[in-house]
Amino acid sequence: MDMKLNDFKVVSDNVDLDDYLFLYNYVRDNMEHPEWLGTFERNEIEDILTDGGKIWLYYDNDIPVCSVFYIPVKNKTLRKHNIDFDEGDTGSLGPIMVRKEYVGNGLQTAMMEVLNNYVTSIGKTHMFTKAHSDNIYSINNILKDGYRVVHEYVSDRGPTTVFIK
């Protein structure tokens, strides 16, 4: 199955949070290391969306298959991660999820490109993200997308690598 991002229907306004959480739980339940994804509760997602966050949720027919989440970032968070950029210029690449049946089609990279175009359109010049230090697949995609490592630390989810671009 060779699928490209534009083969799917995308919803990026008024995203159905039930569908998003279904995908989130499905992906997390099928990961060898679910702690790599972290945890988000519905109320946290709603707060982020109210504060300027944005979700792109992609469907194959009616099945949610992948998603990327833009999260506004605050100066406090940037300083905590040793990043000396301003929140007005900096956004955050939040969770990227791909349903296991669709992994290997370059969807993570394609969704990062969608997010890059979006953050440029809203005037952000820098992006912040982090990944579990053992998540080599995601780290490779993050580095290929122009991010650089700025900090590493151990969180409650394990070793974490912080990136900026």
Coordinates of C-alpha atoms in Angstrom, one line a residue, residues 27-107:
V27 CA -1.6 4.6 17.8
R28 CA -0.6 4.6 21.4
D29 CA -2.1 1.1 22.0
N30 CA -0.2 -0.2 19.0
M31 CA 3.2 1.3 19.8
E32 CA 6.1 -0.8 21.2
H33 CA 7.0 2.2 23.4
P34 CA 3.7 4.2 24.0
E35 CA 5.5 6.5 26.4
W36 CA 7.2 8.1 23.4
L37 CA 3.9 9.7 22.4
G38 CA 3.2 11.3 25.8
T39 CA -0.3 12.0 27.1
F40 CA -2.9 14.6 26.3
E41 CA -6.3 14.7 27.8
R42 CA -9.3 16.1 26.0
N43 CA -9.4 19.3 28.1
E44 CA -5.7 20.0 27.5
I45 CA -6.3 19.6 23.7
E46 CA -9.3 21.9 23.9
D47 CA -7.3 24.5 25.8
I48 CA -4.4 24.4 23.3
L49 CA -6.8 24.7 20.4
T50 CA -8.5 27.7 22.1
D51 CA -5.0 29.2 22.6
G52 CA -4.1 29.1 18.9
G53 CA -3.2 25.4 18.4
K54 CA -4.2 23.6 15.2
I55 CA -4.7 19.9 14.3
W56 CA -4.6 18.4 10.9
L57 CA -6.5 15.1 10.9
Y58 CA -6.2 12.9 7.8
Y59 CA -8.8 10.3 6.9
D60 CA -8.8 7.3 4.6
N61 CA -12.6 7.1 3.9
D62 CA -13.9 7.5 7.5
I63 CA -10.9 6.1 9.3
P64 CA -8.5 8.6 10.9
V65 CA -5.0 7.6 9.8
C66 CA -2.6 10.3 10.7
S67 CA -2.4 13.7 12.3
V68 CA -0.1 16.6 13.2
F69 CA -0.6 19.1 16.0
Y70 CA 0.7 22.7 16.0
I71 CA 1.0 24.0 19.6
P72 CA 1.7 27.6 20.5
V73 CA 4.7 27.8 22.9
K74 CA 5.3 30.2 25.8
N75 CA 8.6 31.8 26.8
K76 CA 8.5 29.9 30.1
T77 CA 8.6 26.6 28.1
L78 CA 11.3 27.8 25.8
R79 CA 13.5 28.9 28.7
K80 CA 12.9 25.6 30.5
H81 CA 14.4 23.9 27.4
N82 CA 17.3 26.3 27.1
I83 CA 15.9 28.0 24.0
D84 CA 16.6 31.7 23.7
F85 CA 13.9 32.6 21.1
D86 CA 10.7 34.5 21.7
E87 CA 7.2 33.0 21.8
G88 CA 6.1 35.6 19.3
D89 CA 8.5 34.1 16.7
T90 CA 8.4 30.4 17.8
G91 CA 5.8 27.7 17.5
S92 CA 5.9 24.0 18.5
L93 CA 5.6 20.8 16.5
G94 CA 3.4 18.8 18.7
P95 CA 2.5 15.1 18.4
I96 CA 2.7 13.5 15.0
M97 CA 0.8 10.2 14.7
V98 CA 0.5 7.7 12.0
R99 CA -1.7 4.6 12.2
K100 CA 0.5 1.5 12.2
E101 CA -1.0 0.2 8.9
Y102 CA 0.2 3.4 7.2
V103 CA 3.7 3.7 8.6
G104 CA 6.5 3.7 5.9
N105 CA 4.7 6.0 3.4
G106 CA 6.5 9.2 4.4
L107 CA 3.4 10.6 6.0

